[in-house]
PDB file of C-alpha atoms in Angstrom:
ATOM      1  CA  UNK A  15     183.434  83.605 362.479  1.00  0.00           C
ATOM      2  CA  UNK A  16     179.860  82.785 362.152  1.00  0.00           C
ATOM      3  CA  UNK A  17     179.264  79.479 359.950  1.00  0.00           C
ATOM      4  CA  UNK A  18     176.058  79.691 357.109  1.00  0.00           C
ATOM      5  CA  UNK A  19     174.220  76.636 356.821  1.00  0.00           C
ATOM      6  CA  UNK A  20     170.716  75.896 355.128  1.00  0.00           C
ATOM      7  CA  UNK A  21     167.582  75.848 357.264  1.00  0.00           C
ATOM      8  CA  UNK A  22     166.361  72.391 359.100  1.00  0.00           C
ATOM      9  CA  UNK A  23     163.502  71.759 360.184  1.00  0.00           C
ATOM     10  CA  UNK A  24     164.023  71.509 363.703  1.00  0.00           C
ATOM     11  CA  UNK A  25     165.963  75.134 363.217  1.00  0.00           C
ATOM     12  CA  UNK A  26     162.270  76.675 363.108  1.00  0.00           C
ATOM     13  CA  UNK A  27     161.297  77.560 366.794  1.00  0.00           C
ATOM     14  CA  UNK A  28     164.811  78.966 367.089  1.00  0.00           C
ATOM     15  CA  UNK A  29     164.835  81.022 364.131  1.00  0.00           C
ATOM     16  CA  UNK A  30     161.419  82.596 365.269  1.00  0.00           C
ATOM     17  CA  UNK A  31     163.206  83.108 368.124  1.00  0.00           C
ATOM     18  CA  UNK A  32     165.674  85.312 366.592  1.00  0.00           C
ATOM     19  CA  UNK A  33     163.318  87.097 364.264  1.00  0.00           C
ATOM     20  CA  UNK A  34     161.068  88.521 367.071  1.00  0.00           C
ATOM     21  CA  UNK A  35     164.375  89.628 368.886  1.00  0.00           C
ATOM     22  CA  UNK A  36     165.416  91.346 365.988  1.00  0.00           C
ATOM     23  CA  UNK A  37     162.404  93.130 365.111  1.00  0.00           C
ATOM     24  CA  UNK A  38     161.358  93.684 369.000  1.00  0.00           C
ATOM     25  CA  UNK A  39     162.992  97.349 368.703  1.00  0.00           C
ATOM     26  CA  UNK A  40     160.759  98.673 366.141  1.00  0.00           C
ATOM     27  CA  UNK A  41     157.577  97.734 368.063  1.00  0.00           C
ATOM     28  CA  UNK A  42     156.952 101.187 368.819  1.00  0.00           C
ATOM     29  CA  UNK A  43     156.864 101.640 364.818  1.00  0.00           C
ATOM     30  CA  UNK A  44     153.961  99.497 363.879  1.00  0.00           C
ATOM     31  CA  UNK A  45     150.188 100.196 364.811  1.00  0.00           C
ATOM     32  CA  UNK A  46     149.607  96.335 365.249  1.00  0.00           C
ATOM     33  CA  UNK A  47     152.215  94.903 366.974  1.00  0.00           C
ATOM     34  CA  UNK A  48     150.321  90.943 368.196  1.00  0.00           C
ATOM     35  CA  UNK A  49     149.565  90.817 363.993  1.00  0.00           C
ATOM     36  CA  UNK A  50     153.161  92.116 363.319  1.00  0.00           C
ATOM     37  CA  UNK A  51     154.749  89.691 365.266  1.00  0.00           C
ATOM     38  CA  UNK A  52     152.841  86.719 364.116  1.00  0.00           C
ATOM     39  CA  UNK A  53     153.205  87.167 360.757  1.00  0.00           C
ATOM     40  CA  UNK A  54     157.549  87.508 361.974  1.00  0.00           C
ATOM     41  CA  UNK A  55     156.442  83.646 363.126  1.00  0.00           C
ATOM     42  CA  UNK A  56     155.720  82.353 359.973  1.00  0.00           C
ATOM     43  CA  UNK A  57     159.221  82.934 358.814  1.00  0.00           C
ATOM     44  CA  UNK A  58     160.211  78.926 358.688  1.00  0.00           C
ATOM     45  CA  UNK A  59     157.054  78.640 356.426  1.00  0.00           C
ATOM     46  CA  UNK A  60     159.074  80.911 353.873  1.00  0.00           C
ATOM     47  CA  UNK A  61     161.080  77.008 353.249  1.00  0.00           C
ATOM     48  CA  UNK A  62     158.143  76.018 351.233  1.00  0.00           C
ATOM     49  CA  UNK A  63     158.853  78.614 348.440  1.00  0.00           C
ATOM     50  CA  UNK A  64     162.708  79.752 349.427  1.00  0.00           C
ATOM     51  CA  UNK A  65     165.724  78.947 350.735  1.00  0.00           C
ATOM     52  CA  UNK A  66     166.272  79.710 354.410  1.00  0.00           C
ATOM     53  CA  UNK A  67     170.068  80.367 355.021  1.00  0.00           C
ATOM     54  CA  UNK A  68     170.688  80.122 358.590  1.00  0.00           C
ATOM     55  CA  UNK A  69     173.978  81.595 360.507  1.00  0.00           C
ATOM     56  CA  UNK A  70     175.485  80.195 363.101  1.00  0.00           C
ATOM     57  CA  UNK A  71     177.809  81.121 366.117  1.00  0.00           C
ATOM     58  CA  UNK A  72     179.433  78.725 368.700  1.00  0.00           C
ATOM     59  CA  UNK A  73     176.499  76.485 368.012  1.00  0.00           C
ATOM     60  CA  UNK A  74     173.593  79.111 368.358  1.00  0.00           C
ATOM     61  CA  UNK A  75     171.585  80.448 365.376  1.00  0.00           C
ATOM     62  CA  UNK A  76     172.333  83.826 365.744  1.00  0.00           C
ATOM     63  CA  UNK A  77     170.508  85.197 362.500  1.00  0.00           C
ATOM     64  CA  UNK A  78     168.965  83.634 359.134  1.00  0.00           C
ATOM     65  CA  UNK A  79     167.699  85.269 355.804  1.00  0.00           C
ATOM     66  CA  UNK A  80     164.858  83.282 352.932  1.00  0.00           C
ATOM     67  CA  UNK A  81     166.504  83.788 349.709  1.00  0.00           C
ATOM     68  CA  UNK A  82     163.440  83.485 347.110  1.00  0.00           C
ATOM     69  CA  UNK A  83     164.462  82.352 343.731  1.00  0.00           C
ATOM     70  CA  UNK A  84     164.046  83.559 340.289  1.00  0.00           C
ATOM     71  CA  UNK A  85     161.222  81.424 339.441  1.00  0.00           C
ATOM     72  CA  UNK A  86     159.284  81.011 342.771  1.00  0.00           C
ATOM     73  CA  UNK A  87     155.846  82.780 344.036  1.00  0.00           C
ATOM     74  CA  UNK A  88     156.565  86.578 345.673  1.00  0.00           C
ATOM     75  CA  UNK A  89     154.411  89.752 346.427  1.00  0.00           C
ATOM     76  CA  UNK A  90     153.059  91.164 343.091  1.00  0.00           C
ATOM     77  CA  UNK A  91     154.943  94.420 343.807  1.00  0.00           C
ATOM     78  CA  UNK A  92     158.161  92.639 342.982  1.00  0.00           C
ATOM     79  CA  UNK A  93     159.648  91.538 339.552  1.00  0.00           C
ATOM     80  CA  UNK A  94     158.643  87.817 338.859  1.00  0.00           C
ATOM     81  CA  UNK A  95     161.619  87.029 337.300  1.00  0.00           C
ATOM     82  CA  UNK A  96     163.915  88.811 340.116  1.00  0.00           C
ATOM     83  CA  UNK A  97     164.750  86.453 343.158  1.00  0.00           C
ATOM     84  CA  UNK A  98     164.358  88.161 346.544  1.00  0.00           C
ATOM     85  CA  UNK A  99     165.657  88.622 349.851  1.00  0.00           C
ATOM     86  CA  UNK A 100     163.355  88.332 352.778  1.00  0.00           C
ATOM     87  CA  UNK A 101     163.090  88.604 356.358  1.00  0.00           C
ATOM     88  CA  UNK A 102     166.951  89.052 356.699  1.00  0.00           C
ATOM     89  CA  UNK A 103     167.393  88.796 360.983  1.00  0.00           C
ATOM     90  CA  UNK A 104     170.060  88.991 363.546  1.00  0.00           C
ATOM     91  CA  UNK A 105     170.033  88.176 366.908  1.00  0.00           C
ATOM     92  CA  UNK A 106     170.599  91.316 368.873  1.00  0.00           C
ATOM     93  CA  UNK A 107     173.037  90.092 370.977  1.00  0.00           C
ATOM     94  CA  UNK A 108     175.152  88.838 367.855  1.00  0.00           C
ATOM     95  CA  UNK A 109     175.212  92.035 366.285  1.00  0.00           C
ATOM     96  CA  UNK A 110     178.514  93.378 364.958  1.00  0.00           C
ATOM     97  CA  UNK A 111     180.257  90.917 363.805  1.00  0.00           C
ATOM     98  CA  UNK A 112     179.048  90.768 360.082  1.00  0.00           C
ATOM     99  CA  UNK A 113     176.570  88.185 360.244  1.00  0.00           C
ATOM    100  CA  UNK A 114     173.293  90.041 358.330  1.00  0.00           C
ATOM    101  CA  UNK A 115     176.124  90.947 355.719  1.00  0.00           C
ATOM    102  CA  UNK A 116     177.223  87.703 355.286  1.00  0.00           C
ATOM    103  CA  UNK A 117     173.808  86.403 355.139  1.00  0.00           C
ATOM    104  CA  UNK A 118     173.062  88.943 352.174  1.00  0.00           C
ATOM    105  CA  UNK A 119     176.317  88.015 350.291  1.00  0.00           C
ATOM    106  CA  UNK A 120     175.063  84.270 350.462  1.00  0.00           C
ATOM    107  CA  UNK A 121     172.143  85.616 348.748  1.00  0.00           C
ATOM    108  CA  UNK A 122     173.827  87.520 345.787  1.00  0.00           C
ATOM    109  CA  UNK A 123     175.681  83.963 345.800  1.00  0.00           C
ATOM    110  CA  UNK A 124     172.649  82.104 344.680  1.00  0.00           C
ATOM    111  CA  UNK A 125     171.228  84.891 342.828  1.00  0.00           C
ATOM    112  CA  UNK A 126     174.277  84.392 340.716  1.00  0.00           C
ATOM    113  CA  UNK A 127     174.058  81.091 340.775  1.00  0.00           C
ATOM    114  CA  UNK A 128     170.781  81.369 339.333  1.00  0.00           C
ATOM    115  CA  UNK A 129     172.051  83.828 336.750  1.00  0.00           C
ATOM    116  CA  UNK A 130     169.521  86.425 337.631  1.00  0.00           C
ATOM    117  CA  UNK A 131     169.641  89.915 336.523  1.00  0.00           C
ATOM    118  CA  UNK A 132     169.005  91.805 339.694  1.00  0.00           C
ATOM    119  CA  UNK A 133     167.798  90.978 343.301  1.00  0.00           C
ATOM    120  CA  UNK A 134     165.673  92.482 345.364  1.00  0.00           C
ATOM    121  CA  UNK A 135     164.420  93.152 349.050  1.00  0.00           C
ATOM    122  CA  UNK A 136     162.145  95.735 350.600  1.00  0.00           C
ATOM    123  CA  UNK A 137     162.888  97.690 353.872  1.00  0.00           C
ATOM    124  CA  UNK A 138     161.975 100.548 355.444  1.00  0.00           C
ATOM    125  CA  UNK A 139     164.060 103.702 356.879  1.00  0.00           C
ATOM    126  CA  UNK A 140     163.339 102.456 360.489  1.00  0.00           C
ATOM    127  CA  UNK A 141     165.690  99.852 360.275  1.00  0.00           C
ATOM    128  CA  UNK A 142     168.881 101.993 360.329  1.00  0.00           C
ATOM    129  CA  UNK A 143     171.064  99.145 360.242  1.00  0.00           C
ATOM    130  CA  UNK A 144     170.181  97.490 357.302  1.00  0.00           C
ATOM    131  CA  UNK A 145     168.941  99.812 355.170  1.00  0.00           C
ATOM    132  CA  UNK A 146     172.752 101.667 355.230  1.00  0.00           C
ATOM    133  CA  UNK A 147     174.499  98.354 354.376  1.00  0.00           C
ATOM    134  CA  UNK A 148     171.942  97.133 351.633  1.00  0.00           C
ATOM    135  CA  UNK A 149     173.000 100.985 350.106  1.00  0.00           C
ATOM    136  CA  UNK A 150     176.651  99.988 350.701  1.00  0.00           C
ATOM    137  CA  UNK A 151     176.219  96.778 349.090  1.00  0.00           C
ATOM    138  CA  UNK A 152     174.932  98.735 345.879  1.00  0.00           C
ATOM    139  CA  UNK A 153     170.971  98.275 346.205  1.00  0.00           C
ATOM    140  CA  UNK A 154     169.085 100.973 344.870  1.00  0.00           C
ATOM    141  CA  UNK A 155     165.551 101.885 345.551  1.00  0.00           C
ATOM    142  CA  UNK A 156     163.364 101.639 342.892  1.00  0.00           C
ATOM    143  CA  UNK A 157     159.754 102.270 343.797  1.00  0.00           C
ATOM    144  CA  UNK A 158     157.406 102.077 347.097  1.00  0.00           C
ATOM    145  CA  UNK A 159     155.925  98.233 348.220  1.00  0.00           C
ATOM    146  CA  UNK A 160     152.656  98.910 350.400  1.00  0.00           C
ATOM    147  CA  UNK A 161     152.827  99.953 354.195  1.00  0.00           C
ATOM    148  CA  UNK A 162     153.265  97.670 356.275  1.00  0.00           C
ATOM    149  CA  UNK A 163     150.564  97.766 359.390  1.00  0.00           C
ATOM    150  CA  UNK A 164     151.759 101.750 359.447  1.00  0.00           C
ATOM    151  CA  UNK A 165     155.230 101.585 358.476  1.00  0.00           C
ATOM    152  CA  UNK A 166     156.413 102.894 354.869  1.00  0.00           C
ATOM    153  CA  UNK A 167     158.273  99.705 352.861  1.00  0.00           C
ATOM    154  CA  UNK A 168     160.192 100.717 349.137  1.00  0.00           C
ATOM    155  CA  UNK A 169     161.802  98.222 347.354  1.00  0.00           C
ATOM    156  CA  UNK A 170     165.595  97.836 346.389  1.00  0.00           C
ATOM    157  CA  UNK A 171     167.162  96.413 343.499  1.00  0.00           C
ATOM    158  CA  UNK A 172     170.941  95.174 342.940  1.00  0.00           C
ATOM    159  CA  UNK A 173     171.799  94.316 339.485  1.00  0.00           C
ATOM    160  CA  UNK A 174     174.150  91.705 339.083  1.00  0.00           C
ATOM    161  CA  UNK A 175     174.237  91.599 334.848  1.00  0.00           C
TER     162      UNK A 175
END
């Protein structure tokens, strides 16, 4: 069973790591792939404003999420006072065993925690794997977020009240 920890530091090169193999399958998806995946990079930078929960298996970060609080800075086409799940990844080769939904469940955790109303995310229909579970897990979509380099984003919402 994977173990969730918060983010270190020295967790960043290997959590990029995992983000650009998770996303590597829907290169075919976005008309600027080198921009695309630099911007996946700056994922440990999401630490500054969030909460980087990071999973890990037989000693291996095999995925992470940045849970964004209630109160902290996020794109204008999300509530201010909802917090926010971003960049939720998975290594590809530890797929299947639960880890991006235990990941998400951490974040409902500290969205609760922070007695928030609702949380949110945005994703897109490409990713076929987490789109279904975030539906399973009762988010709802609630209204477009811009393209992203070519690739339609909505946003989600999961009220918690």
């Amino acid at each position: 069973m994977p173990m969730l920890r918060d983010y270190r530091e020295e967790d960043a090169d290997a959590i990029v790591r995992v983000a650009q193999a998770a996303f590597a399958e829907f290169e075919p998806h976005f008309s600027d792939w080198p921009l695309f995946t630099a911007n996946v990079a700056k994922m440990p930078q999401l630490a500054r404003t969030g909460e980087i929960i990071v999973a890990e298996d037989d000693g291996e970060i095999a995925g992470a999420v940045a849970y964004i609080g209630p109160r902290a800075p996020k794109p204008a086409f999300f509530d201010p006072a909802w917090p926010v799940i971003r960049m939720l990844v998975v290594d590809p080769g530890a797929r299947g065993k639960g880890i991006g939904r235990q990941l998400t469940e951490e974040c409902l955790r500290r969205a609760e925690r922070d007695q928030a109303q609702a949380i949110a995310l945005h994703t897109t229909t490409i990713m076929t794997v987490a789109l279904p579970m975030y539906l399973r897990m009762g988010f709802v979509r609630s209204g477009e977020a811009p393209d992203i380099l070519g690739v339609p984003y909505a946003v989600y919402v999961k009220s918690l009240a």
